[in-house]
Tab-separated table of C-alpha atoms and ligand atoms in Angstrom:
chain	number	residue	atom	x	y	z
A	19	UNK	CA	0.000	0.000	0.000
A	20	UNK	CA	2.832	2.421	0.789
A	21	UNK	CA	4.258	1.904	-2.655
A	22	UNK	CA	0.891	2.824	-4.151
A	23	UNK	CA	0.873	6.165	-2.359
A	24	UNK	CA	4.382	6.845	-3.552
A	25	UNK	CA	3.506	6.262	-7.165
A	26	UNK	CA	0.450	8.495	-7.027
A	27	UNK	CA	2.440	11.390	-5.508
A	28	UNK	CA	5.132	10.914	-8.141
A	29	UNK	CA	2.519	11.157	-10.879
A	30	UNK	CA	0.982	14.313	-9.423
A	31	UNK	CA	4.434	15.877	-8.976
A	32	UNK	CA	5.100	15.380	-12.652
A	33	UNK	CA	1.834	16.990	-13.626
A	34	UNK	CA	2.362	20.062	-11.400
A	35	UNK	CA	5.876	20.417	-12.810
A	36	UNK	CA	4.445	20.357	-16.311
A	37	UNK	CA	1.721	22.789	-15.325
A	38	UNK	CA	4.238	25.326	-13.967
A	39	UNK	CA	6.213	25.232	-17.191
A	40	UNK	CA	3.060	25.671	-19.230
A	41	UNK	CA	1.921	28.594	-17.074
A	42	UNK	CA	5.308	30.341	-17.305
A	43	UNK	CA	5.382	30.004	-21.081
A	44	UNK	CA	1.808	31.215	-21.298
A	45	UNK	CA	2.637	34.287	-19.168
A	46	UNK	CA	5.649	35.057	-21.369
A	47	UNK	CA	3.544	34.824	-24.509
A	48	UNK	CA	0.956	37.190	-23.080
A	49	UNK	CA	3.705	39.660	-22.078
A	50	UNK	CA	5.118	39.448	-25.623
A	51	UNK	CA	1.696	40.134	-27.101
A	52	UNK	CA	1.199	43.117	-24.774
A	53	UNK	CA	4.567	44.499	-25.805
A	54	UNK	CA	3.558	43.983	-29.418
A	55	UNK	CA	0.417	46.027	-28.904
A	56	UNK	CA	2.313	48.829	-27.178
A	57	UNK	CA	4.978	48.807	-29.906
A	58	UNK	CA	2.246	49.042	-32.503
A	59	UNK	CA	0.708	52.027	-30.726
A	60	UNK	CA	4.095	53.749	-30.602
A	61	UNK	CA	4.394	53.100	-34.343
A	62	UNK	CA	7.298	50.647	-34.438
A	63	UNK	CA	5.649	48.168	-36.783
A	64	UNK	CA	8.686	45.894	-37.351
A	65	UNK	CA	9.227	45.334	-33.646
A	66	UNK	CA	5.494	44.804	-33.191
A	67	UNK	CA	5.561	42.146	-35.907
A	68	UNK	CA	8.451	40.261	-34.305
A	69	UNK	CA	6.865	40.376	-30.883
A	70	UNK	CA	3.593	39.174	-32.354
A	71	UNK	CA	5.316	36.171	-33.947
A	72	UNK	CA	7.168	35.344	-30.721
A	73	UNK	CA	3.948	35.669	-28.730
A	74	UNK	CA	1.987	33.313	-30.965
A	75	UNK	CA	4.770	30.733	-31.172
A	76	UNK	CA	5.144	30.550	-27.386
A	77	UNK	CA	1.376	30.366	-26.964
A	78	UNK	CA	1.252	27.486	-29.421
A	79	UNK	CA	4.096	25.784	-27.559
A	80	UNK	CA	2.282	25.997	-24.231
A	81	UNK	CA	-0.899	24.615	-25.774
A	82	UNK	CA	1.112	21.754	-27.285
A	83	UNK	CA	2.718	20.926	-23.917
A	84	UNK	CA	-0.651	20.930	-22.195
A	85	UNK	CA	-2.098	18.617	-24.830
A	86	UNK	CA	0.916	16.335	-24.533
A	87	UNK	CA	0.506	15.876	-20.792
A	88	UNK	CA	-3.230	15.355	-21.238
A	89	UNK	CA	-2.513	12.573	-23.714
A	90	UNK	CA	-0.137	10.912	-21.294
A	91	UNK	CA	-2.818	10.858	-18.587
A	92	UNK	CA	-5.358	9.440	-21.036
A	93	UNK	CA	-2.891	6.693	-22.006
A	94	UNK	CA	-2.640	5.490	-18.434
A	95	UNK	CA	-5.722	3.324	-18.488
A	96	UNK	CA	-6.132	-0.364	-19.194
A	97	UNK	CA	-9.280	-0.572	-21.252
A	98	UNK	CA	-11.584	-3.427	-20.388
A	99	UNK	CA	-13.160	-4.898	-23.517
A	100	UNK	CA	-16.719	-6.164	-23.435
A	101	UNK	CA	-16.840	-9.957	-23.319
A	102	UNK	CA	-19.949	-11.653	-24.679
A	103	UNK	CA	-21.322	-15.124	-23.980
A	104	UNK	CA	-23.413	-16.947	-26.584
A	105	UNK	CA	-25.947	-19.429	-25.203
A	106	UNK	CA	-27.625	-21.958	-27.461
A	107	UNK	CA	-30.202	-24.702	-27.179
A	108	UNK	CA	-29.028	-27.698	-29.177
A	109	UNK	CA	-32.532	-29.093	-29.563
A	110	UNK	CA	-34.526	-26.155	-30.912
A	111	UNK	CA	-31.721	-23.782	-31.886
A	112	UNK	CA	-32.824	-20.960	-29.608
A	113	UNK	CA	-29.893	-18.583	-29.221
A	114	UNK	CA	-29.208	-15.668	-26.919
A	115	UNK	CA	-26.230	-13.431	-26.257
A	116	UNK	CA	-25.462	-11.795	-22.930
A	117	UNK	CA	-22.521	-10.276	-21.132
A	118	UNK	CA	-19.904	-12.595	-19.618
A	119	UNK	CA	-20.386	-13.562	-15.972
A	120	UNK	CA	-17.751	-15.053	-13.714
A	121	UNK	CA	-18.026	-18.857	-13.837
A	122	UNK	CA	-19.036	-19.014	-17.501
A	123	UNK	CA	-17.101	-21.381	-19.719
A	124	UNK	CA	-17.576	-22.835	-23.183
A	125	UNK	CA	-19.725	-26.025	-23.077
A	126	UNK	CA	-21.062	-25.262	-19.608
A	127	UNK	CA	-24.650	-26.457	-19.208
A	128	UNK	CA	-27.100	-23.856	-17.992
A	129	UNK	CA	-30.768	-23.725	-17.000
A	130	UNK	CA	-33.635	-24.987	-19.074
A	131	UNK	CA	-34.447	-23.463	-22.451
A	132	UNK	CA	-37.290	-20.930	-22.601
A	133	UNK	CA	-38.975	-22.741	-25.491
A	134	UNK	CA	-38.427	-26.435	-24.861
A	135	UNK	CA	-37.334	-28.330	-21.757
A	136	UNK	CA	-33.811	-29.156	-22.924
A	137	UNK	CA	-30.776	-27.698	-21.185
A	138	UNK	CA	-28.982	-24.762	-22.773
A	139	UNK	CA	-25.229	-24.703	-23.401
A	140	UNK	CA	-22.680	-21.921	-23.702
A	141	UNK	CA	-21.288	-22.252	-27.228
A	142	UNK	CA	-18.959	-19.280	-27.464
A	143	UNK	CA	-17.266	-16.622	-25.361
A	144	UNK	CA	-15.550	-13.830	-27.232
A	145	UNK	CA	-14.491	-10.198	-27.160
A	146	UNK	CA	-15.946	-7.674	-29.556
A	147	UNK	CA	-13.201	-5.525	-31.075
A	148	UNK	CA	-14.603	-2.061	-31.556
A	149	UNK	CA	-12.381	-0.291	-34.019
A	150	UNK	CA	-11.525	-1.822	-37.357
A	151	UNK	CA	-7.815	-2.345	-37.775
A	152	UNK	CA	-6.016	-0.025	-40.147
A	153	UNK	CA	-5.161	-1.645	-43.466
A	154	UNK	CA	-2.152	-0.505	-45.411
A	155	UNK	CA	-3.149	-1.520	-48.947
A	156	UNK	CA	-0.100	-3.646	-49.591
B	26	UNK	CA	16.144	39.719	-43.988
B	27	UNK	CA	19.579	40.527	-45.310
B	28	UNK	CA	22.258	37.932	-44.769
B	29	UNK	CA	24.430	40.351	-42.798
B	30	UNK	CA	22.029	42.606	-40.949
B	31	UNK	CA	22.718	46.233	-40.440
B	32	UNK	CA	21.191	48.845	-38.233
B	33	UNK	CA	18.030	47.241	-36.861
B	34	UNK	CA	18.814	45.990	-33.344
B	35	UNK	CA	16.094	43.342	-33.305
B	36	UNK	CA	17.275	41.609	-36.436
B	37	UNK	CA	20.830	41.678	-35.111
B	38	UNK	CA	19.695	39.946	-31.943
B	39	UNK	CA	17.789	37.340	-33.911
B	40	UNK	CA	20.781	36.767	-36.144
B	41	UNK	CA	23.067	36.259	-33.148
B	42	UNK	CA	20.519	33.949	-31.544
B	43	UNK	CA	20.234	31.804	-34.640
B	44	UNK	CA	24.008	31.417	-34.844
B	45	UNK	CA	24.122	30.543	-31.142
B	46	UNK	CA	21.370	27.982	-31.669
B	47	UNK	CA	23.318	26.460	-34.551
B	48	UNK	CA	26.467	26.125	-32.424
B	49	UNK	CA	24.530	24.701	-29.494
B	50	UNK	CA	22.896	22.064	-31.679
B	51	UNK	CA	26.215	21.207	-33.269
B	52	UNK	CA	27.991	20.687	-29.962
B	53	UNK	CA	25.165	19.331	-27.826
B	54	UNK	CA	22.802	17.860	-30.418
B	55	UNK	CA	23.436	14.288	-29.384
B	56	UNK	CA	23.040	15.127	-25.730
B	57	UNK	CA	19.717	16.853	-26.378
B	58	UNK	CA	18.589	13.863	-28.398
B	59	UNK	CA	19.565	11.641	-25.477
B	60	UNK	CA	17.507	13.682	-23.022
B	61	UNK	CA	14.522	13.429	-25.336
B	62	UNK	CA	14.985	9.647	-25.434
B	63	UNK	CA	15.348	9.444	-21.664
B	64	UNK	CA	12.073	11.319	-21.258
B	65	UNK	CA	10.386	8.969	-23.671
B	66	UNK	CA	11.677	5.932	-21.791
B	67	UNK	CA	10.681	7.532	-18.512
B	68	UNK	CA	7.109	8.017	-19.698
B	69	UNK	CA	6.928	4.362	-20.767
B	70	UNK	CA	8.442	3.287	-17.476
B	71	UNK	CA	5.715	5.152	-15.583
B	72	UNK	CA	3.134	3.416	-17.706
B	73	UNK	CA	4.771	0.044	-17.054
B	74	UNK	CA	4.775	0.734	-13.341
B	75	UNK	CA	1.105	1.636	-13.486
B	76	UNK	CA	0.274	-1.540	-15.403
B	77	UNK	CA	2.312	-3.656	-13.000
B	78	UNK	CA	0.669	-2.121	-9.921
B	79	UNK	CA	-2.760	-2.527	-11.473
B	80	UNK	CA	-2.015	-6.187	-12.184
B	81	UNK	CA	-0.846	-6.768	-8.638
B	82	UNK	CA	-3.974	-5.101	-7.271
B	83	UNK	CA	-6.309	-7.177	-9.448
B	84	UNK	CA	-4.465	-10.343	-8.431
B	85	UNK	CA	-4.753	-9.609	-4.718
B	86	UNK	CA	-8.411	-8.631	-5.035
B	87	UNK	CA	-9.207	-11.820	-6.950
B	88	UNK	CA	-7.419	-13.963	-4.371
B	89	UNK	CA	-9.360	-12.266	-1.586
B	90	UNK	CA	-12.643	-12.667	-3.438
B	91	UNK	CA	-12.283	-16.294	-4.532
B	92	UNK	CA	-9.900	-17.757	-1.973
B	93	UNK	CA	-11.375	-16.181	1.173
B	94	UNK	CA	-8.011	-16.245	3.004
B	95	UNK	CA	-7.836	-15.792	6.789
B	96	UNK	CA	-4.863	-13.446	6.570
B	97	UNK	CA	-3.906	-10.726	4.102
B	98	UNK	CA	-2.355	-12.429	1.058
B	99	UNK	CA	-0.382	-9.315	0.023
B	100	UNK	CA	3.051	-10.248	1.438
B	101	UNK	CA	2.754	-13.756	0.001
B	102	UNK	CA	1.816	-12.364	-3.421
B	103	UNK	CA	4.778	-9.990	-3.316
B	104	UNK	CA	7.083	-12.872	-2.508
B	105	UNK	CA	5.534	-14.949	-5.274
B	106	UNK	CA	6.163	-12.190	-7.821
B	107	UNK	CA	9.900	-12.528	-7.222
B	108	UNK	CA	10.074	-16.263	-7.905
B	109	UNK	CA	12.651	-17.349	-10.433
B	110	UNK	CA	13.451	-20.570	-12.277
B	111	UNK	CA	16.955	-21.645	-13.197
B	112	UNK	CA	17.110	-23.591	-16.437
B	113	UNK	CA	19.342	-26.696	-16.486
B	114	UNK	CA	22.963	-26.558	-17.563
B	115	UNK	CA	23.328	-27.099	-21.320
B	116	UNK	CA	27.084	-27.638	-21.644
B	117	UNK	CA	26.443	-31.343	-22.198
B	118	UNK	CA	22.996	-31.232	-23.758
B	119	UNK	CA	22.239	-34.970	-23.745
B	120	UNK	CA	19.135	-35.609	-21.640
B	121	UNK	CA	18.485	-31.929	-21.010
B	122	UNK	CA	14.818	-32.242	-22.040
B	123	UNK	CA	14.003	-34.464	-19.072
B	124	UNK	CA	15.948	-32.221	-16.722
B	125	UNK	CA	13.983	-29.218	-17.961
B	126	UNK	CA	10.765	-31.222	-17.716
B	127	UNK	CA	11.571	-32.056	-14.114
B	128	UNK	CA	12.369	-28.451	-13.219
B	129	UNK	CA	9.102	-27.269	-14.802
B	130	UNK	CA	7.153	-29.955	-12.912
B	131	UNK	CA	8.681	-28.907	-9.618
B	132	UNK	CA	7.931	-25.274	-10.392
B	133	UNK	CA	4.333	-26.031	-11.291
B	134	UNK	CA	3.753	-28.050	-8.125
B	135	UNK	CA	5.408	-25.406	-5.979
B	136	UNK	CA	3.369	-22.562	-7.464
B	137	UNK	CA	0.108	-24.496	-7.162
B	138	UNK	CA	0.838	-25.300	-3.502
B	139	UNK	CA	1.580	-21.659	-2.919
B	140	UNK	CA	-1.763	-20.670	-4.480
B	141	UNK	CA	-3.609	-23.209	-2.330
B	142	UNK	CA	-2.103	-21.646	0.799
B	143	UNK	CA	-2.976	-18.144	-0.418
B	144	UNK	CA	-6.522	-19.025	-1.438
B	145	UNK	CA	-7.720	-21.968	0.666
B	146	UNK	CA	-11.366	-21.758	-0.432
B	147	UNK	CA	-10.658	-22.177	-4.160
B	148	UNK	CA	-11.418	-25.364	-6.103
B	149	UNK	CA	-9.193	-27.038	-8.711
B	150	UNK	CA	-10.381	-24.808	-11.581
B	151	UNK	CA	-9.896	-21.634	-9.573
B	152	UNK	CA	-6.443	-22.700	-8.404
B	153	UNK	CA	-5.411	-23.075	-12.054
B	154	UNK	CA	-6.890	-19.683	-12.938
B	155	UNK	CA	-5.218	-17.986	-9.988
B	156	UNK	CA	-1.890	-19.568	-10.853
B	157	UNK	CA	-2.164	-18.168	-14.377
B	158	UNK	CA	-3.153	-14.766	-13.011
B	159	UNK	CA	-0.134	-14.758	-10.737
B	160	UNK	CA	2.148	-15.779	-13.573
B	161	UNK	CA	0.928	-12.862	-15.677
B	162	UNK	CA	1.558	-10.533	-12.724
B	163	UNK	CA	5.015	-12.094	-12.418
B	164	UNK	CA	5.765	-11.405	-16.086
B	165	UNK	CA	4.657	-7.767	-15.738
B	166	UNK	CA	6.794	-7.360	-12.647
B	167	UNK	CA	9.788	-8.785	-14.492
B	168	UNK	CA	9.342	-6.569	-17.569
B	169	UNK	CA	9.067	-3.487	-15.366
B	170	UNK	CA	12.214	-4.393	-13.463
B	171	UNK	CA	14.301	-5.048	-16.573
B	172	UNK	CA	13.246	-1.796	-18.253
B	173	UNK	CA	13.903	0.083	-15.019
B	174	UNK	CA	17.358	-1.519	-14.816
B	175	UNK	CA	18.378	-0.306	-18.270
B	176	UNK	CA	16.809	3.103	-17.692
B	177	UNK	CA	18.776	3.672	-14.509
B	178	UNK	CA	21.914	2.270	-16.080
B	179	UNK	CA	21.469	4.638	-19.017
B	180	UNK	CA	20.976	7.614	-16.725
B	181	UNK	CA	23.991	6.656	-14.634
B	182	UNK	CA	26.371	6.170	-17.546
B	183	UNK	CA	24.713	8.803	-19.766
B	184	UNK	CA	25.608	6.521	-22.620
B	185	UNK	CA	23.580	7.150	-25.740
B	186	UNK	CA	23.879	3.529	-26.760
B	187	UNK	CA	22.446	2.037	-23.585
B	188	UNK	CA	19.439	4.357	-23.795
B	189	UNK	CA	19.097	3.968	-27.561
B	190	UNK	CA	18.881	0.163	-27.313
B	191	UNK	CA	16.155	0.465	-24.712
B	192	UNK	CA	14.282	3.122	-26.671
B	193	UNK	CA	14.451	1.040	-29.858
B	194	UNK	CA	12.800	-2.065	-28.407
B	195	UNK	CA	10.420	-0.146	-26.160
B	196	UNK	CA	7.372	-0.213	-28.498
B	197	UNK	CA	7.554	-4.015	-28.643
B	198	UNK	CA	8.086	-4.282	-24.897
B	199	UNK	CA	5.074	-2.060	-24.247
B	200	UNK	CA	2.935	-4.119	-26.590
B	201	UNK	CA	3.900	-7.268	-24.735
B	202	UNK	CA	3.239	-5.661	-21.357
B	203	UNK	CA	-0.216	-4.534	-22.466
B	204	UNK	CA	-0.927	-8.050	-23.733
B	205	UNK	CA	0.055	-9.494	-20.347
B	206	UNK	CA	-2.137	-6.937	-18.603
B	207	UNK	CA	-5.205	-7.997	-20.546
B	208	UNK	CA	-4.228	-11.652	-20.094
B	209	UNK	CA	-4.136	-11.077	-16.366
B	210	UNK	CA	-7.689	-9.775	-16.395
B	211	UNK	CA	-8.871	-12.671	-18.553
B	212	UNK	CA	-7.227	-15.179	-16.193
B	213	UNK	CA	-8.700	-13.498	-13.136
B	214	UNK	CA	-12.212	-13.807	-14.581
B	215	UNK	CA	-11.684	-17.186	-16.250
B	216	UNK	CA	-12.336	-15.933	-19.796
B	217	UNK	CA	-11.038	-17.878	-22.798
B	218	UNK	CA	-7.962	-16.344	-24.445
B	219	UNK	CA	-6.792	-16.380	-28.066
B	220	UNK	CA	-4.310	-19.151	-27.330
B	221	UNK	CA	-7.336	-21.332	-26.529
B	222	UNK	CA	-8.193	-21.698	-30.230
B	223	UNK	CA	-6.722	-25.227	-30.329
B	224	UNK	CA	-8.572	-26.522	-27.257
B	225	UNK	CA	-11.752	-24.829	-28.515
B	226	UNK	CA	-11.631	-26.836	-31.755
B	227	UNK	CA	-10.887	-30.026	-29.825
B	228	UNK	CA	-13.742	-29.280	-27.433
B	229	UNK	CA	-16.166	-28.810	-30.299
B	230	UNK	CA	-15.074	-32.128	-31.812
B	231	UNK	CA	-15.309	-34.056	-28.531
B	232	UNK	CA	-18.375	-32.368	-27.050
B	233	UNK	CA	-21.021	-34.944	-26.198
B	234	UNK	CA	-18.584	-37.865	-26.118
B	235	UNK	CA	-17.240	-39.487	-23.018
B	236	UNK	CA	-13.804	-38.268	-21.924
B	237	UNK	CA	-11.147	-39.867	-19.775
B	238	UNK	CA	-8.091	-38.370	-18.143
B	239	UNK	CA	-4.585	-38.742	-19.521
B	240	UNK	CA	-1.257	-38.114	-17.808
B	241	UNK	CA	-0.667	-34.529	-16.755
B	242	UNK	CA	-3.906	-32.590	-16.962
B	243	UNK	CA	-5.164	-33.747	-20.364
B	244	UNK	CA	-8.367	-35.471	-21.474
B	245	UNK	CA	-9.025	-37.730	-24.453
B	246	UNK	CA	-12.280	-38.684	-26.178
B	247	UNK	CA	-12.759	-41.390	-28.795
B	248	UNK	CA	-14.826	-39.901	-31.604
B	249	UNK	CA	-15.802	-41.387	-34.971
B	250	UNK	CA	-14.999	-38.949	-37.808
B	251	UNK	CA	-15.520	-39.775	-41.505
B	252	UNK	CA	-15.328	-43.496	-40.796
B	253	UNK	CA	-12.080	-43.207	-38.849
B	254	UNK	CA	-11.556	-43.459	-35.126
B	255	UNK	CA	-10.152	-40.200	-33.772
B	256	UNK	CA	-8.579	-39.795	-30.352
B	257	UNK	CA	-9.108	-36.157	-29.532
B	258	UNK	CA	-6.799	-34.688	-26.914
B	259	UNK	CA	-6.937	-31.368	-25.110
B	260	UNK	CA	-5.888	-29.944	-21.775
B	261	UNK	CA	-8.544	-30.409	-19.122
B	262	UNK	CA	-10.773	-27.344	-18.819
B	263	UNK	CA	-12.216	-25.002	-17.862
B	264	UNK	CA	-9.362	-24.026	-15.542
B	265	UNK	CA	-6.352	-22.166	-16.925
B	266	UNK	CA	-4.122	-25.009	-17.997
B	267	UNK	CA	-2.023	-26.098	-20.977
B	268	UNK	CA	-1.508	-29.660	-19.752
B	269	UNK	CA	1.271	-31.799	-21.145
B	270	UNK	CA	0.197	-32.811	-24.636
B	271	UNK	CA	3.588	-34.489	-25.112
B	272	UNK	CA	2.907	-37.066	-22.420
B	273	UNK	CA	-0.718	-37.427	-23.525
B	274	UNK	CA	0.150	-38.118	-27.177
B	275	UNK	CA	2.864	-40.563	-26.125
B	276	UNK	CA	0.394	-42.373	-23.885
B	277	UNK	CA	-2.249	-42.728	-26.623
B	278	UNK	CA	0.331	-43.915	-29.167
B	279	UNK	CA	1.643	-46.521	-26.699
B	280	UNK	CA	-1.902	-47.664	-25.841
B	281	UNK	CA	-2.463	-48.392	-29.532
B	282	UNK	CA	0.989	-49.946	-29.935
B	283	UNK	CA	1.943	-47.358	-32.500
B	284	UNK	CA	-0.906	-48.220	-34.874
B	285	UNK	CA	-1.831	-44.603	-35.532
B	286	UNK	CA	-2.226	-43.472	-39.148
B	287	UNK	CA	-1.822	-39.754	-38.589
B	288	UNK	CA	-1.426	-37.104	-35.920
B	289	UNK	CA	-3.035	-33.726	-36.508
B	290	UNK	CA	-2.123	-30.842	-34.247
B	291	UNK	CA	-4.203	-27.681	-33.980
B	292	UNK	CA	-2.661	-24.596	-32.427
B	293	UNK	CA	-2.744	-20.808	-32.461
B	294	UNK	CA	0.120	-19.561	-34.626
B	295	UNK	CA	1.813	-16.194	-34.661
B	296	UNK	CA	0.608	-14.081	-37.564
B	297	UNK	CA	2.756	-11.637	-39.440
B	298	UNK	CA	1.661	-8.014	-39.665
B	299	UNK	CA	-0.728	-7.749	-42.602
B	300	UNK	CA	-2.249	-11.203	-42.230
B	301	UNK	CA	-5.838	-11.512	-41.049
B	302	UNK	CA	-6.699	-12.609	-37.528
B	303	UNK	CA	-8.390	-16.007	-37.589
B	304	UNK	CA	-6.842	-17.076	-40.891
B	305	UNK	CA	-6.350	-20.847	-41.058
B	306	UNK	CA	-3.144	-22.360	-42.441
B	307	UNK	CA	-1.996	-25.921	-42.849
B	308	UNK	CA	1.433	-27.504	-42.659
B	309	UNK	CA	3.668	-30.261	-41.412
B	310	UNK	CA	5.260	-30.706	-38.003
B	311	UNK	CA	4.490	-30.595	-34.307
B	312	UNK	CA	2.630	-27.331	-33.804
B	313	UNK	CA	3.293	-26.579	-30.168
B	314	UNK	CA	5.060	-23.737	-28.407
B	315	UNK	CA	6.349	-23.458	-24.875
B	316	UNK	CA	9.753	-24.577	-23.667
B	317	UNK	CA	10.004	-27.377	-26.249
B	318	UNK	CA	9.649	-30.357	-23.930
B	319	UNK	CA	6.289	-31.439	-25.350
B	320	UNK	CA	7.394	-30.967	-28.951
B	321	UNK	CA	10.428	-33.161	-28.260
B	322	UNK	CA	8.333	-35.919	-26.690
B	323	UNK	CA	5.797	-35.932	-29.506
B	324	UNK	CA	8.515	-36.048	-32.159
B	325	UNK	CA	10.246	-38.920	-30.348
B	326	UNK	CA	7.061	-40.982	-30.249
B	327	UNK	CA	6.333	-40.222	-33.916
B	328	UNK	CA	9.800	-41.222	-35.069
B	329	UNK	CA	9.663	-44.457	-33.067
B	330	UNK	CA	6.574	-45.636	-34.973
B	331	UNK	CA	7.045	-43.617	-38.215
B	332	UNK	CA	3.774	-41.749	-37.848
B	333	UNK	CA	3.167	-38.748	-40.151
B	334	UNK	CA	2.215	-35.443	-38.545
B	335	UNK	CA	0.128	-32.560	-39.870
B	336	UNK	CA	-0.573	-29.180	-38.345
B	337	UNK	CA	-3.407	-26.693	-38.695
B	338	UNK	CA	-2.880	-23.252	-37.190
B	339	UNK	CA	-5.103	-20.273	-36.523
B	340	UNK	CA	-3.270	-16.999	-37.118
B	341	UNK	CA	-3.246	-14.308	-34.437
B	342	UNK	CA	-0.687	-11.905	-33.021
B	343	UNK	CA	0.917	-12.091	-29.587
B	344	UNK	CA	-1.550	-9.582	-28.160
B	345	UNK	CA	-4.543	-11.587	-29.368
B	346	UNK	CA	-3.028	-14.832	-28.115
B	347	UNK	CA	-3.021	-13.817	-24.474
B	348	UNK	CA	-5.992	-11.440	-24.317
B	349	UNK	CA	-9.674	-12.502	-24.320
B	350	UNK	CA	-10.539	-14.453	-27.457
B	351	UNK	CA	-11.563	-12.311	-30.413
B	352	UNK	CA	-14.735	-13.062	-32.319
B	353	UNK	CA	-12.769	-13.795	-35.501
B	354	UNK	CA	-10.889	-16.570	-33.713
B	355	UNK	CA	-14.015	-17.991	-32.119
B	356	UNK	CA	-15.716	-17.966	-35.529
B	357	UNK	CA	-12.813	-19.703	-37.264
B	358	UNK	CA	-13.475	-22.967	-35.410
B	359	UNK	CA	-15.752	-24.320	-38.154
B	360	UNK	CA	-13.183	-23.464	-40.823
B	361	UNK	CA	-10.534	-25.354	-38.861
B	362	UNK	CA	-12.751	-28.416	-38.493
B	363	UNK	CA	-13.360	-28.325	-42.248
B	364	UNK	CA	-9.598	-28.297	-42.881
B	365	UNK	CA	-8.995	-31.087	-40.376
B	366	UNK	CA	-11.626	-33.221	-42.097
B	367	UNK	CA	-9.940	-32.542	-45.443
B	368	UNK	CA	-6.629	-33.747	-44.057
B	369	UNK	CA	-8.295	-36.853	-42.650
B	370	UNK	CA	-9.988	-37.685	-45.977
B	371	UNK	CA	-6.856	-37.109	-48.041
B	372	UNK	CA	-4.222	-38.581	-45.755
B	373	UNK	CA	-5.902	-41.584	-44.106
B	374	UNK	CA	-7.992	-44.614	-45.051
B	375	UNK	CA	-11.316	-45.683	-43.643
B	376	UNK	CA	-10.952	-47.623	-40.397
B	377	UNK	CA	-7.656	-45.912	-39.489
B	378	UNK	CA	-6.928	-44.570	-36.046
B	379	UNK	CA	-5.850	-40.939	-35.809
B	380	UNK	CA	-4.906	-38.499	-33.063
B	381	UNK	CA	-6.129	-34.907	-33.060
B	382	UNK	CA	-4.540	-32.579	-30.479
B	383	UNK	CA	-5.851	-29.131	-29.622
B	384	UNK	CA	-2.844	-27.304	-28.184
B	385	UNK	CA	-3.065	-24.230	-25.997
B	386	UNK	CA	-4.392	-22.802	-22.771
B	387	UNK	CA	-7.891	-24.108	-22.170
B	388	UNK	CA	-8.993	-21.415	-19.736
B	389	UNK	CA	-12.734	-20.842	-19.986
B	390	UNK	CA	-13.203	-23.808	-22.301
B	391	UNK	CA	-14.767	-27.010	-20.998
B	392	UNK	CA	-15.262	-30.219	-22.904
C	14	ZN	ZN1	-34.801	-25.190	-26.764
């Protein structure tokens, strides 16, 4: 349990570290933009242009960093796929599909069929893959 | 902007900065590249640690839920995760297969005993499932530790080549770790995995016929197929178990005094990138993975009686093999049976005896 706490504080430390950097860069970009505006008012258009470019680049950089750290957090999840169980009646062919329950296994006999009195059997347990795999046309 | 700026202070500053940047990249480019790599490895290492911790947590929760232990199983699980196996000395390789077989037997017994102590309320099926769950957790723990070792070594030595090697194989390592993580979940719940394609086919062929046990966790059923007598072998389900098909095949061949016309092995095979999942392919040879002990035993028995061997494999990648079975694989069972029947019709005569082995982990698959 102690190790768990350690890891969670480490993760949050990383994110605050990232956040500080992002905030500093963001502040700098805003300062640059303000300078640009003041330079424009004074009439120094070349300087204003440079400051404008610097301001936008740094703003873009901070947005990129923020997105990057967001992505990293989103990556840290083990997705649990949906597992389906197919139940069939051998006698009348009645078939139903439901979600997997602990204790299910292929060729396990279950309760009586809804239509006839024969026992139903699990005939398949599988995972549905959501997204189609990318093909490369080769 | 002119190449050599004049007058304007801003453009002079920018010019100086760009030259400075050029020099910095020239002198420290490699070092910067190294820091980028280290960060990349670090991010993956965090992810590995997360996966490993998650696996450990699921394992402990499952043990508590199924095994109903009197005491907290956590310290025992942590000790279990550090178990190692020393493979036999191969300087003089004669007889090494039986040494390895013995070591693996001892390991299996030891781990099962350990699980029984951890989870006293679990039955035979659940003990097998828990053992598999723990082994997946063990693999994750090991991967994490090895990556961490090279990461720290790279940071200590600041050697580009140590870090580069790690960074190069990292995508494959991560893929494997994710596969183990989903395997762990499947084992904890007792869901069939992709590797169970072989046993699934065997189960479909033998379902409804009487089965009897064979040495080391296998079952056999005698089934008439196309006028031939087929002995169908698979590991005993539905607990997580690969059995010892080597011993089982040997036993059936000896029972019939070598009068077997053909052996057909069905297994999940590694697909190459670009091939479809669930594709069925046919070939020659003992289709069985693992440490090689079972393949050796089967080949020995076949050579002794000059029995031909055919193989049918179901293509899937390493991730599919250890994560819950995909629909494509489950659906390919009928195709496989069709191919097996083809082989039987073409390669054997009516009245012959044949052996059909479904190789793989039979978790979540009964018979
Ligand atoms: Zn019915």
